Coordinates of C-alpha atoms in Angstrom, one line a residue:
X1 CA -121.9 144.4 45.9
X2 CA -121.2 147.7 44.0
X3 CA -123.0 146.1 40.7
X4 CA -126.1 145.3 42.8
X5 CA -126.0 148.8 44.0
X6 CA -126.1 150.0 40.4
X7 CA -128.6 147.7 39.0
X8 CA -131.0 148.9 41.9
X9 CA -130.7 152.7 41.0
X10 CA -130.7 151.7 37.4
X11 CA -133.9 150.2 37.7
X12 CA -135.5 152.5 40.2
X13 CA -134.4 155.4 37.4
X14 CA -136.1 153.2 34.8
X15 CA -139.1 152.7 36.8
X16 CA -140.0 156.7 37.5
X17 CA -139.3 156.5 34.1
X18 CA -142.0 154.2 33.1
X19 CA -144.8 155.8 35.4
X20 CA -143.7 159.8 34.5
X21 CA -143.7 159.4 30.5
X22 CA -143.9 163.0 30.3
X23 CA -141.9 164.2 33.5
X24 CA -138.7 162.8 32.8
X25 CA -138.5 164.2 29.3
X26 CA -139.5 167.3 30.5
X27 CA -137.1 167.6 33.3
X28 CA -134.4 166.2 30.9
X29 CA -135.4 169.8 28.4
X30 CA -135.1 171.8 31.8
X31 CA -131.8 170.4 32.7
X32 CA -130.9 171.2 28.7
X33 CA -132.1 174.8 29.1
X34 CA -130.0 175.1 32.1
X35 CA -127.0 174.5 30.2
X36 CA -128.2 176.3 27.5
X37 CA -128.4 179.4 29.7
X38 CA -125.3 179.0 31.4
X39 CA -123.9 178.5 27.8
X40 CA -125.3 181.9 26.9
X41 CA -124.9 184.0 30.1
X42 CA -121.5 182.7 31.5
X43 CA -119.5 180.1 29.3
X44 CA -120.0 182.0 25.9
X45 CA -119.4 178.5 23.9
X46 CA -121.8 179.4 21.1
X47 CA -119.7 181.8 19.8
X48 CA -116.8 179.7 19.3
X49 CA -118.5 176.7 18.4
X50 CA -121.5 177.6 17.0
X51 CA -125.3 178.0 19.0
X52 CA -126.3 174.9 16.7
X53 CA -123.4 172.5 17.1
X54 CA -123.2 172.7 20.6
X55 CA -127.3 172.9 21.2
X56 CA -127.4 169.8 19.5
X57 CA -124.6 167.7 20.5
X58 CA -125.2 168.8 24.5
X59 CA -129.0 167.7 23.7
X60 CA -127.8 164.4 22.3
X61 CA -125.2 164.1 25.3
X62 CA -127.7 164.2 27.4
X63 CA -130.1 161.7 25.8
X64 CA -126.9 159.1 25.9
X65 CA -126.1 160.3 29.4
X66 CA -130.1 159.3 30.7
X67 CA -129.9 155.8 28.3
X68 CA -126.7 155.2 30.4
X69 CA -128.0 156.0 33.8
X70 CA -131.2 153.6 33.5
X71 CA -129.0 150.7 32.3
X72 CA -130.2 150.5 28.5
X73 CA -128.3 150.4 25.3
X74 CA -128.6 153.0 22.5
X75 CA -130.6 150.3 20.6
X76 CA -133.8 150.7 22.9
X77 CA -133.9 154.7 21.6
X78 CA -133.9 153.4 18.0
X79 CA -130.4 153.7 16.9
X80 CA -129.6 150.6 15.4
X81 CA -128.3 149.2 12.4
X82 CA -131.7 147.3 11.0
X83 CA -132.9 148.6 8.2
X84 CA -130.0 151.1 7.8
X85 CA -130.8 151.6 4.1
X86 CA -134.6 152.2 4.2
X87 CA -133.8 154.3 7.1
X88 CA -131.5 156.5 5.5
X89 CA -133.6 156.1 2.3
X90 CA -137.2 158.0 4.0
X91 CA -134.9 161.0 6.1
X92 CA -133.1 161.6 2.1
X93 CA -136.7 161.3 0.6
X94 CA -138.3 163.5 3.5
X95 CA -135.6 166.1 4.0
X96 CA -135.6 166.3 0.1
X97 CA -139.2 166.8 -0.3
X98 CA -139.3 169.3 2.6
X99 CA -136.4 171.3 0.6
X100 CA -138.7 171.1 -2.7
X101 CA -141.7 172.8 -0.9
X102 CA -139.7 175.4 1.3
X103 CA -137.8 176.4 -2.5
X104 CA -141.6 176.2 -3.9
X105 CA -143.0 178.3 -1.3
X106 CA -140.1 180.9 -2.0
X107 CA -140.4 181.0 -6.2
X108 CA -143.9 181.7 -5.3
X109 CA -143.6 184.4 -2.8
X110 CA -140.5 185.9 -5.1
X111 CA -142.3 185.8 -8.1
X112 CA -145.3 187.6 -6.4
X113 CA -143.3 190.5 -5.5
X114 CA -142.3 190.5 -8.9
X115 CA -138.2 189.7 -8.3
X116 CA -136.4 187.2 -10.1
X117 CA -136.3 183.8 -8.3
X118 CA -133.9 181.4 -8.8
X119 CA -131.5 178.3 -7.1
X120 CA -128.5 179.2 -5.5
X121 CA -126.3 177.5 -3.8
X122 CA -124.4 179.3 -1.0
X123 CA -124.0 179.5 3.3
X124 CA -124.0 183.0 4.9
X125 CA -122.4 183.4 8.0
X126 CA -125.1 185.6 9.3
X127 CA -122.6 187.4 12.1
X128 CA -119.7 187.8 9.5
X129 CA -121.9 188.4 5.8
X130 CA -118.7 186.0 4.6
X131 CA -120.6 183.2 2.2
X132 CA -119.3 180.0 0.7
X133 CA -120.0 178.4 -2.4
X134 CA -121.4 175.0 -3.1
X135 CA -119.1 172.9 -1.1
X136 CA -119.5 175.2 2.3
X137 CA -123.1 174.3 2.1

């Protein structure tokens, strides 16, 4: 009885779903926000974990958490393993040319205000000023 139960919700959750494309996702980025601010504001987590790292994984949390609650599988969000290489091949190809123009864009602007541009590797902790070498980053 309990399984019927659950099937019933899963598809009246799947079904709002279907006929509120956009008002789902955009009560799921509310619900985000919330956390977010109570992050911020009360639990102070960003500072020990880091305001990226946590943004993300409670984001992606909560993307599992909604594919769980309407009864799918991670598979129908696109995470599967078909196609794994030529996946991972366009995001290296993408990400690298979107490095290439972002470095471009900089030599350009650099060498306009007449410094010295050049590639360097290294992180900066922004609240600290410590920075790592080529490993850190």
């Amino acid at each position: 009885m309990v399984d019927v139960r659950k099937a019933v919700k899963e598809l009246q959750l799947y079904r709002i779903s279907r006929r509120h494309p956009f008002g789902v996702p955009i009560f799921l980025l509310l619900v985000a926000f919330l956390f977010r601010v109570i992050d911020i504001f009360v639990l102070g987590l960003d500072e020990l974990l880091g305001e990226i790292i946590l943004s993300k994984v409670l984001g992606f949390l909560l993307v599992l958490g909604y594919v769980w609650a309407v009864g799918k599988t991670v598979a129908s969000i696109g995470l599967h393993r078909r196609a794994i290489r030529e996946v991972i091949l366009i995001g290296g190809v993408g990400t690298g040319v979107i490095f290439a123009a972002a470095f471009g864009l900089q030599y350009l602007a650099l060498g306009g205000a007449n410094q010295s541009p050049g590639l360097v590797f290294v992180a900066i902790d922004p609240k600290t000023g410590l920075e790592g070498g080529a490993l850190f980053t």
